[in-house]
Structures are given as C-alpha cells and as structure tokens.
Short mmCIF file of C-alpha atoms in Angstrom, two decimals:
data_model
loop_
_atom_site.label_atom_id
_atom_site.label_comp_id
_atom_site.label_asym_id
_atom_site.label_seq_id
_atom_site.Cartn_x
_atom_site.Cartn_y
_atom_site.Cartn_z
CA MET A 1 -0.03 -0.11 -0.47
CA SER A 2 1.35 3.71 -1.39
CA ASN A 3 2.05 6.62 1.44
CA ALA A 4 2.42 10.10 -0.26
CA ARG A 5 1.95 13.71 1.63
CA THR A 6 -1.91 15.27 2.70
CA ALA A 7 -3.35 16.11 -0.61
CA ARG A 8 -1.35 13.70 -2.97
CA LEU A 9 -1.99 11.21 -0.61
CA SER A 10 -2.15 7.76 -2.37
CA ARG A 11 -5.77 7.49 -3.56
CA ARG A 12 -5.90 3.64 -2.64
CA GLY A 13 -4.34 3.81 0.64
CA LEU A 14 -6.89 6.27 0.89
CA LEU A 15 -9.22 3.81 -0.02
CA ALA A 16 -7.78 0.52 1.78
CA ALA A 17 -7.67 2.47 5.00
CA GLY A 18 -10.12 2.72 8.11
CA GLY A 19 -11.82 6.58 8.01
CA ALA A 20 -8.84 7.99 5.82
CA LEU A 21 -11.44 7.98 2.20
CA GLY A 22 -9.86 11.16 0.94
CA LEU A 23 -9.14 11.97 -2.76
CA GLY A 24 -11.31 11.10 -5.17
CA ALA A 25 -11.07 13.17 -8.85
CA LEU A 26 -12.30 16.49 -8.56
CA VAL A 27 -14.53 17.49 -11.69
CA THR A 28 -15.93 21.13 -11.90
CA ALA A 29 -19.82 20.97 -12.24
CA CYS A 30 -21.68 22.98 -14.66
CA GLY A 31 -23.03 26.00 -12.75
CA SER A 32 -22.55 29.47 -10.92
CA GLU A 33 -20.55 29.44 -7.46
CA ASP A 34 -22.37 33.12 -7.15
CA SER A 35 -25.27 31.51 -6.27
CA LYS A 36 -26.59 32.88 -2.36
CA ASP A 37 -29.13 30.29 -2.05
CA ASN A 38 -28.97 27.13 0.53
CA GLY A 39 -30.19 23.90 -1.13
CA SER A 40 -32.94 23.92 -4.30
CA ASP A 41 -35.09 26.86 -4.61
CA ALA A 42 -38.22 25.21 -4.38
CA LYS A 43 -39.00 22.11 -2.85
CA GLY A 44 -40.61 19.21 -3.77
CA ALA A 45 -38.68 20.43 -7.95
CA ALA A 46 -38.89 16.70 -8.65
CA ALA A 47 -43.60 17.31 -9.50
CA SER A 48 -42.38 20.43 -11.96
CA GLY A 49 -40.65 23.62 -13.09
CA PRO A 50 -36.87 23.91 -13.17
CA TRP A 51 -34.31 22.77 -10.28
CA SER A 52 -31.70 24.08 -9.11
CA PHE A 53 -28.89 22.68 -6.22
CA LYS A 54 -26.66 24.27 -4.38
CA ASP A 55 -23.61 21.80 -3.23
CA ASP A 56 -20.49 22.26 -0.28
CA ARG A 57 -18.64 22.88 -2.86
CA GLY A 58 -20.49 26.87 -3.31
CA LYS A 59 -21.09 25.22 -7.08
CA THR A 60 -25.40 25.53 -7.78
CA VAL A 61 -25.95 23.19 -10.91
CA LYS A 62 -29.87 24.60 -12.85
CA LEU A 63 -31.98 21.78 -14.78
CA ASP A 64 -35.32 22.54 -16.29
CA LYS A 65 -36.84 20.19 -14.37
CA ALA A 66 -35.60 17.84 -11.60
CA PRO A 67 -33.04 15.30 -13.27
CA ALA A 68 -34.93 12.03 -14.19
CA ASN A 69 -31.23 10.38 -15.23
CA ILE A 70 -29.55 9.97 -11.79
CA ALA A 71 -26.08 8.70 -11.63
CA ALA A 72 -24.74 8.49 -8.36
CA PHE A 73 -22.13 6.60 -5.81
CA THR A 74 -23.27 3.83 -4.67
CA GLY A 75 -23.31 4.95 -0.89
CA VAL A 76 -25.18 8.31 -2.27
CA ALA A 77 -27.57 6.61 -4.52
CA ALA A 78 -29.04 4.39 -0.95
CA ALA A 79 -28.93 7.38 1.05
CA LEU A 80 -31.55 8.63 -1.50
CA PHE A 81 -33.41 5.07 -1.15
CA ASP A 82 -34.10 5.75 1.93
CA TYR A 83 -35.58 9.22 0.91
CA GLY A 84 -37.97 7.46 -1.77
CA ILE A 85 -35.70 8.92 -4.15
CA GLU A 86 -35.12 6.54 -7.29
CA VAL A 87 -30.60 6.33 -8.55
CA LYS A 88 -30.81 4.35 -11.93
CA GLY A 89 -27.33 4.82 -12.57
CA VAL A 90 -24.34 4.02 -10.12
CA PHE A 91 -20.58 3.84 -9.44
CA GLY A 92 -18.52 2.45 -6.76
CA PRO A 93 -18.62 -0.82 -4.40
CA THR A 94 -22.52 -1.84 -5.36
CA LYS A 95 -22.09 -5.88 -5.54
CA THR A 96 -19.43 -8.44 -4.07
CA LYS A 97 -17.38 -10.83 -5.69
CA ASP A 98 -20.74 -13.28 -5.45
CA GLY A 99 -23.37 -11.08 -7.02
CA LYS A 100 -24.55 -10.51 -4.21
CA ALA A 101 -25.25 -6.86 -3.03
CA ASP A 102 -22.39 -4.67 -0.91
CA VAL A 103 -22.57 -3.12 2.10
CA GLN A 104 -22.18 0.16 0.90
CA ALA A 105 -25.28 -0.05 -1.02
CA GLY A 106 -28.15 -0.93 1.57
CA ASP A 107 -31.36 -1.50 0.34
CA MET A 108 -31.06 -1.11 -3.03
CA ASP A 109 -31.87 -4.00 -5.55
CA VAL A 110 -28.51 -3.77 -6.94
CA SER A 111 -29.71 -6.48 -10.05
CA LYS A 112 -31.62 -3.27 -11.76
CA LEU A 113 -28.70 -0.54 -11.27
CA THR A 114 -26.85 0.39 -14.54
CA VAL A 115 -23.66 0.01 -12.24
CA PHE A 116 -20.84 1.78 -14.52
CA GLY A 117 -17.70 0.76 -12.03
CA ASN A 118 -17.86 -1.49 -9.06
CA ARG A 119 -14.08 -1.07 -8.22
CA PHE A 120 -12.46 1.79 -7.78
CA ASP A 121 -10.49 3.67 -10.66
CA GLN A 122 -13.01 1.82 -12.45
CA PHE A 123 -16.07 4.02 -14.00
CA ASN A 124 -16.47 3.14 -17.54
CA VAL A 125 -17.29 6.36 -20.02
CA GLU A 126 -19.19 4.94 -22.92
CA GLN A 127 -21.21 3.52 -20.80
CA TYR A 128 -22.23 6.15 -18.56
CA ALA A 129 -22.28 8.31 -21.84
CA ALA A 130 -25.50 6.11 -23.15
CA PHE A 131 -26.87 6.56 -20.00
CA GLN A 132 -27.64 10.19 -20.69
CA PRO A 133 -27.20 10.99 -17.28
CA ASP A 134 -29.05 14.58 -15.99
CA VAL A 135 -26.51 14.42 -13.25
CA LEU A 136 -24.00 13.02 -11.14
CA ILE A 137 -23.94 13.24 -7.77
CA THR A 138 -21.24 11.71 -4.51
CA THR A 139 -19.35 12.30 -1.89
CA THR A 140 -16.77 14.67 -1.44
CA PHE A 141 -13.53 13.57 1.41
CA ASP A 142 -11.71 16.70 1.13
CA ALA A 143 -11.38 20.54 0.86
CA ALA A 144 -10.67 20.87 -2.09
CA GLY A 145 -13.77 19.23 -3.31
CA SER A 146 -12.68 15.91 -5.22
CA LEU A 147 -15.06 13.94 -6.47
CA TRP A 148 -15.02 10.18 -4.64
CA TYR A 149 -15.10 7.64 -6.92
CA VAL A 150 -14.91 9.84 -9.76
CA PRO A 151 -11.21 8.44 -11.85
CA GLU A 152 -8.55 10.68 -12.25
CA ALA A 153 -7.57 9.61 -15.99
CA SER A 154 -11.37 10.40 -17.30
CA LYS A 155 -12.45 13.00 -14.60
CA ASP A 156 -12.19 15.07 -17.38
CA LYS A 157 -14.84 13.17 -20.21
CA ILE A 158 -17.34 12.33 -17.23
CA ALA A 159 -17.57 16.22 -16.48
CA LYS A 160 -18.43 17.30 -20.22
CA LEU A 161 -21.88 14.69 -20.47
CA ALA A 162 -23.25 15.84 -17.04
CA PRO A 163 -23.40 18.33 -14.32
CA SER A 164 -21.95 17.29 -10.33
CA VAL A 165 -23.33 17.39 -7.17
CA ALA A 166 -21.26 16.67 -3.48
CA ILE A 167 -22.00 16.39 -0.48
CA SER A 168 -19.35 16.96 1.94
CA VAL A 169 -18.21 14.82 4.18
CA PHE A 170 -14.76 16.13 5.21
CA ASP A 171 -13.54 17.65 8.97
CA ARG A 172 -17.38 18.18 9.90
CA GLN A 173 -19.47 15.54 12.24
CA MET A 174 -22.38 13.38 10.86
CA PRO A 175 -25.89 15.19 11.66
CA LYS A 176 -24.45 17.89 9.05
CA PRO A 177 -23.82 15.75 5.65
CA LEU A 178 -26.69 13.81 7.19
CA GLN A 179 -28.82 16.88 6.67
CA ARG A 180 -27.42 18.28 3.48
CA MET A 181 -28.70 14.30 1.78
CA ALA A 182 -32.10 15.38 3.29
CA ASP A 183 -32.04 18.73 1.92
CA LEU A 184 -30.71 16.86 -1.59
CA ALA A 185 -33.54 14.27 -0.98
CA GLU A 186 -36.47 17.63 -0.71
CA SER A 187 -35.28 18.93 -3.72
CA LEU A 188 -35.01 15.80 -5.78
CA GLY A 189 -39.27 15.56 -4.58
CA ALA A 190 -38.28 13.33 -1.30
CA ASP A 191 -41.23 14.13 1.47
CA LEU A 192 -39.18 15.27 4.78
CA LYS A 193 -42.49 15.46 6.41
CA ALA A 194 -42.79 11.30 5.81
CA ALA A 195 -43.46 9.55 9.29
CA LYS A 196 -41.21 7.11 7.62
CA VAL A 197 -38.25 10.41 7.47
CA VAL A 198 -39.62 12.04 11.23
CA GLU A 199 -39.28 9.04 13.19
CA ALA A 200 -36.26 7.94 11.46
CA LYS A 201 -34.43 11.57 12.57
CA LYS A 202 -36.28 10.85 16.01
CA ARG A 203 -34.67 7.36 16.58
CA PHE A 204 -31.32 8.76 15.51
CA GLU A 205 -31.67 11.94 17.36
CA ALA A 206 -32.20 9.01 20.54
CA ALA A 207 -29.80 7.15 19.86
CA SER A 208 -27.18 10.21 20.24
CA GLU A 209 -28.35 10.64 23.26
CA ARG A 210 -27.86 7.55 24.11
CA LEU A 211 -23.88 7.22 23.50
CA ARG A 212 -23.75 11.06 24.69
CA LYS A 213 -24.60 8.78 28.49
CA ALA A 214 -22.98 6.03 27.67
CA ALA A 215 -19.30 7.76 27.26
CA LYS A 216 -19.95 9.88 29.79
CA SER A 217 -21.05 7.04 32.26
CA ARG A 218 -17.92 4.77 31.01
CA PRO A 219 -15.34 7.10 30.49
CA GLU A 220 -12.62 4.90 31.42
CA ILE A 221 -13.82 2.70 27.86
CA LYS A 222 -11.15 3.81 25.44
CA VAL A 223 -12.81 2.61 22.02
CA LEU A 224 -9.72 2.52 18.99
CA ALA A 225 -10.95 2.42 15.20
CA GLY A 226 -9.27 0.43 12.90
CA SER A 227 -9.03 -1.42 9.41
CA ALA A 228 -6.74 -4.22 8.46
CA SER A 229 -4.67 -5.22 4.93
CA ASP A 230 -2.59 -8.27 4.63
CA ALA A 231 0.65 -6.37 5.01
CA ILE A 232 -0.80 -3.54 7.29
CA PHE A 233 -3.24 -2.26 10.28
CA TYR A 234 -4.79 1.39 10.05
CA VAL A 235 -5.73 3.02 13.35
CA SER A 236 -8.19 6.06 12.72
CA GLY A 237 -7.84 9.53 13.91
CA SER A 238 -10.70 11.11 15.28
CA ASN A 239 -9.66 14.72 12.23
CA PHE A 240 -11.80 14.88 9.58
CA SER A 241 -13.92 11.13 9.30
CA ILE A 242 -17.86 12.72 9.89
CA ASP A 243 -18.06 9.80 12.39
CA LEU A 244 -15.37 9.58 14.95
CA GLU A 245 -15.83 13.53 15.10
CA TYR A 246 -18.97 13.33 15.95
CA PHE A 247 -18.30 10.16 18.55
CA LYS A 248 -15.42 12.69 20.16
CA ALA A 249 -18.35 15.56 19.99
CA LEU A 250 -20.30 12.87 22.60
CA GLY A 251 -17.40 12.02 24.72
CA VAL A 252 -16.74 8.72 23.91
CA ASN A 253 -13.27 8.19 24.47
CA LEU A 254 -11.28 7.46 21.61
CA VAL A 255 -7.71 5.93 20.64
CA GLU A 256 -6.19 9.43 18.78
CA PRO A 257 -3.00 9.03 17.17
CA PRO A 258 -0.43 11.57 17.29
CA GLU A 259 0.00 13.96 14.82
CA LYS A 260 3.16 12.91 13.73
CA ALA A 261 2.44 9.77 13.82
CA LYS A 262 -0.48 10.61 10.56
CA GLU A 263 1.72 13.58 8.57
CA ALA A 264 2.73 11.28 6.23
CA ASN A 265 -1.34 9.55 6.01
CA GLY A 266 -2.66 13.52 5.42
CA GLY A 267 -3.31 13.44 9.06
CA TRP A 268 -5.99 10.31 8.60
CA TYR A 269 -4.67 7.34 9.91
CA GLU A 270 -1.30 5.64 11.03
CA ASN A 271 0.04 2.32 9.71
CA LEU A 272 1.14 -0.37 12.19
CA SER A 273 2.57 -3.16 11.37
CA TRP A 274 0.84 -6.63 13.09
CA GLU A 275 3.58 -7.16 15.39
CA ASN A 276 2.64 -3.29 16.81
CA VAL A 277 -0.47 -4.30 16.66
CA ASP A 278 -1.15 -3.74 20.70
CA LYS A 279 0.78 -0.01 20.51
CA TYR A 280 -2.72 1.56 21.68
CA PRO A 281 -4.53 -0.11 24.38
CA ALA A 282 -8.07 -0.63 23.76
CA ASP A 283 -11.17 -1.40 25.52
CA ILE A 284 -13.16 -1.54 22.04
CA ILE A 285 -12.22 -2.19 18.18
CA MET A 286 -14.82 -0.48 15.62
CA MET A 287 -12.96 -2.47 12.01
CA ASP A 288 -14.12 -1.12 8.79
CA ASP A 289 -17.17 -3.16 7.52
CA ARG A 290 -15.63 -2.33 4.09
CA ALA A 291 -15.38 -4.98 1.16
CA SER A 292 -11.81 -3.80 0.47
CA THR A 293 -10.76 -4.71 3.74
CA ILE A 294 -10.49 -8.05 5.94
CA GLN A 295 -13.01 -8.40 8.20
CA PRO A 296 -12.40 -9.31 11.97
CA ALA A 297 -13.36 -12.97 11.69
CA ASP A 298 -10.97 -13.54 8.79
CA ILE A 299 -7.72 -11.91 10.80
CA THR A 300 -5.63 -14.84 11.68
CA LYS A 301 -2.45 -12.89 13.13
CA ALA A 302 -2.03 -14.19 16.22
CA THR A 303 -0.91 -10.70 17.45
CA TRP A 304 -4.49 -9.55 16.75
CA LYS A 305 -5.53 -12.37 18.35
CA LYS A 306 -4.10 -11.81 21.39
CA LEU A 307 -5.45 -8.22 22.05
CA PRO A 308 -7.54 -8.03 25.20
CA ALA A 309 -10.66 -6.73 23.33
CA VAL A 310 -10.75 -9.18 20.75
CA LYS A 311 -10.37 -12.04 23.72
CA ALA A 312 -12.74 -10.39 25.22
CA GLY A 313 -15.34 -10.05 22.41
CA GLN A 314 -15.70 -6.18 22.47
CA VAL A 315 -15.00 -5.80 18.70
CA ILE A 316 -17.79 -4.07 16.70
CA SER A 317 -18.16 -2.78 13.13
CA ARG A 318 -17.65 0.68 11.55
CA SER A 319 -18.81 2.21 8.47
CA PRO A 320 -15.95 5.04 7.26
CA GLU A 321 -18.31 5.48 4.37
CA PRO A 322 -21.63 6.31 6.08
CA ILE A 323 -25.08 5.72 4.59
CA LEU A 324 -26.36 9.19 4.20
CA SER A 325 -29.63 8.78 5.46
CA TYR A 326 -30.90 8.68 9.20
CA ASP A 327 -32.64 5.10 8.37
CA LYS A 328 -28.84 3.95 7.73
CA CYS A 329 -26.75 6.23 10.85
CA THR A 330 -29.11 5.39 13.74
CA PRO A 331 -27.59 2.06 13.81
CA LEU A 332 -24.09 3.09 13.90
CA VAL A 333 -24.74 5.23 17.07
CA GLU A 334 -26.40 2.46 18.59
CA ASN A 335 -24.11 -0.26 18.04
CA LEU A 336 -21.05 2.19 19.61
CA ALA A 337 -24.13 2.67 22.32
CA LYS A 338 -24.45 -0.80 23.68
CA ALA A 339 -21.10 -1.54 23.05
CA ILE A 340 -19.52 1.04 25.77
CA GLU A 341 -22.55 0.45 28.40
CA SER A 342 -21.78 -3.15 28.11
CA ALA A 343 -18.43 -3.58 27.62
CA LYS A 344 -15.53 -4.66 30.20
CA LYS A 345 -12.28 -2.98 30.86
CA VAL A 346 -10.08 -4.97 29.63
CA ALA A 347 -7.63 -2.77 28.06
#
C-alpha cells in the first residue's frame, strides 16, 4: 500500500484504510458559484418546474426540470433510496464477488442498477454517456471538493456529460452531511415530513443521546477505530471522519494517534505493522466494514487474537463511509452506545 503527502496521498491507500477516504478526482460542476441559495430553489421540485441545488463546493447546478436519470456513487444512491428517490445508475462498491449487494448498497436492488464501475478507478465512460445522465451525485472527502470515485484519468470526459453535485463528508460531524443529504433528497421530491422519515430522524437523535450518556457514564472505556489489510493495521484518528468527529463530540474516549504519526497519511490514520498492533490499549475496537478490507473473522494474525478487546469479544463494526440517511446511521450510533454500556475494562 503506497503513501504520499496530504493532497497527493495515494487514493488507493485512502480507500484501503479505515476512515482515510480522501482524494477522488476533482470534477468541475456545471453551474455558477455565486448563488446565495442553500439547497434547492423550490421544495418538491421533482413534481414540476426548474430544479437547482447548491452543493457543498458552493456550486449551483440548475436544470429545466428535476433530474430523472441520476448517476450517483453507490452509497449516495442508497441514501436517496431511503428517502424514496430512485437512482438508476451507480458507480462504486455495488456488488460483492458473489453478486450480492455490497454493504454500501444499502437496501437497493442491485440487480436493477446500471453499474458504471464496481471498483475504485473503474468507470465505464461510454456506458455512462449512453445512460444520458442528467446529473452526477457523489461525496467529497477533501477541502478541494474532489469527487469521490470519479477517476482522475477520465474526470474531464465525465464532467462534459453532466453537471455534478457533491455532499461534503470532510472534517465535519455526522449530523451536518445527514441534513445536507436530506436537503438534496427534498429538492428531488422527497417528503421529509413523511412518517418514516420523521421517525428515522427521531431514532437517530435518541441514539445520539444514548451514546452521549454511555460515554459520560463510562469515560474509562477506550475505543479504537481500525482497519485491516494483509500487511498493515490502520488506526484512524478522529480528524476529518464524520462519524469519529461526532462520536468524540459526544464524549467517546477515542484512541487518537499523535499527529506526527499520521503525517504520512494526510492526518487521517497511522500505519502499524501487525507485530505492533498492540501499540494502543483499547477496550473496544471498531473495525472497517467495507468489502475492500479484511473483516475481523478472517484475521489470522496471532498478535490480533491476543488483543484484550478481541479476546473479550469487544469488536464491533464501523462504516467509514456511512450511508447518509438517518435510517442507516442510527444503528452505527446505537451499536457503539451498546458496546460502551456493556464493555468490560480490559485495556
């Protein structure tokens, strides 16, 4: 796994590491940057009339009508699906090797999707052009507004085919991108007052309060966010990641690698050899759930199996690229709250 400096940090490296999700290819959105609106010009614009949306790069996309042929990063499509918005074309982890839905596909029926690329740096531009997209929607993991999973090599060709919208998931707490995704969904015709949507948000808020109370009552419990590859164990810092920043704000006692240790990786995470996987004592380990990483049950390293948290069965999953709907983020908060409430002090 290669490493480089901050803005030039290896995108494959970022993909593999837990919470290190930075640099997709920057695609310039069509539309103006000087619009003062925040989100769509009109609620329920999908029904009729012109559509516009100001994204988190400060760029406003304007169309004669709400987009019908939407192409989106898989996780974004999954979030919009939870709001009742259909995305027909996707790029990013959609299907596993056995053809089943990837964890980032959420509740979507992946057999009905047009998939332009299932892996990083894989994007079929010809297929995308034939799809005749009205808009491309994805996230951005850096301050520059780079479009996640849009390949550097083909970004210019892709940009000419449709305007782009980006929701930032960089250096902010989870509630902000959740609200922005809800704003986007509403602009596309979603009813944010629907009982299902209102209840999902209430559950998220309740889960957040539960985590706050758990963290306050168990300040001694240390939580480490990790990710596994064959040669390296990655320890994520709370900087930049929307989930870890939020958990820290709620009072969770997160293991925080020193800034110097994260410098080679843009400040996102520290690389550890498997021999040094015990460098940071932890009572709970949150492990990256993405298909690109090795899952806890498949880790055979003896040093891993000797970790107190592993021996105590205090390993839970983490979604470094959470599906940005309240419905999907609530379990992530609840699982951590439950783990802290019931954890034994083993570190």
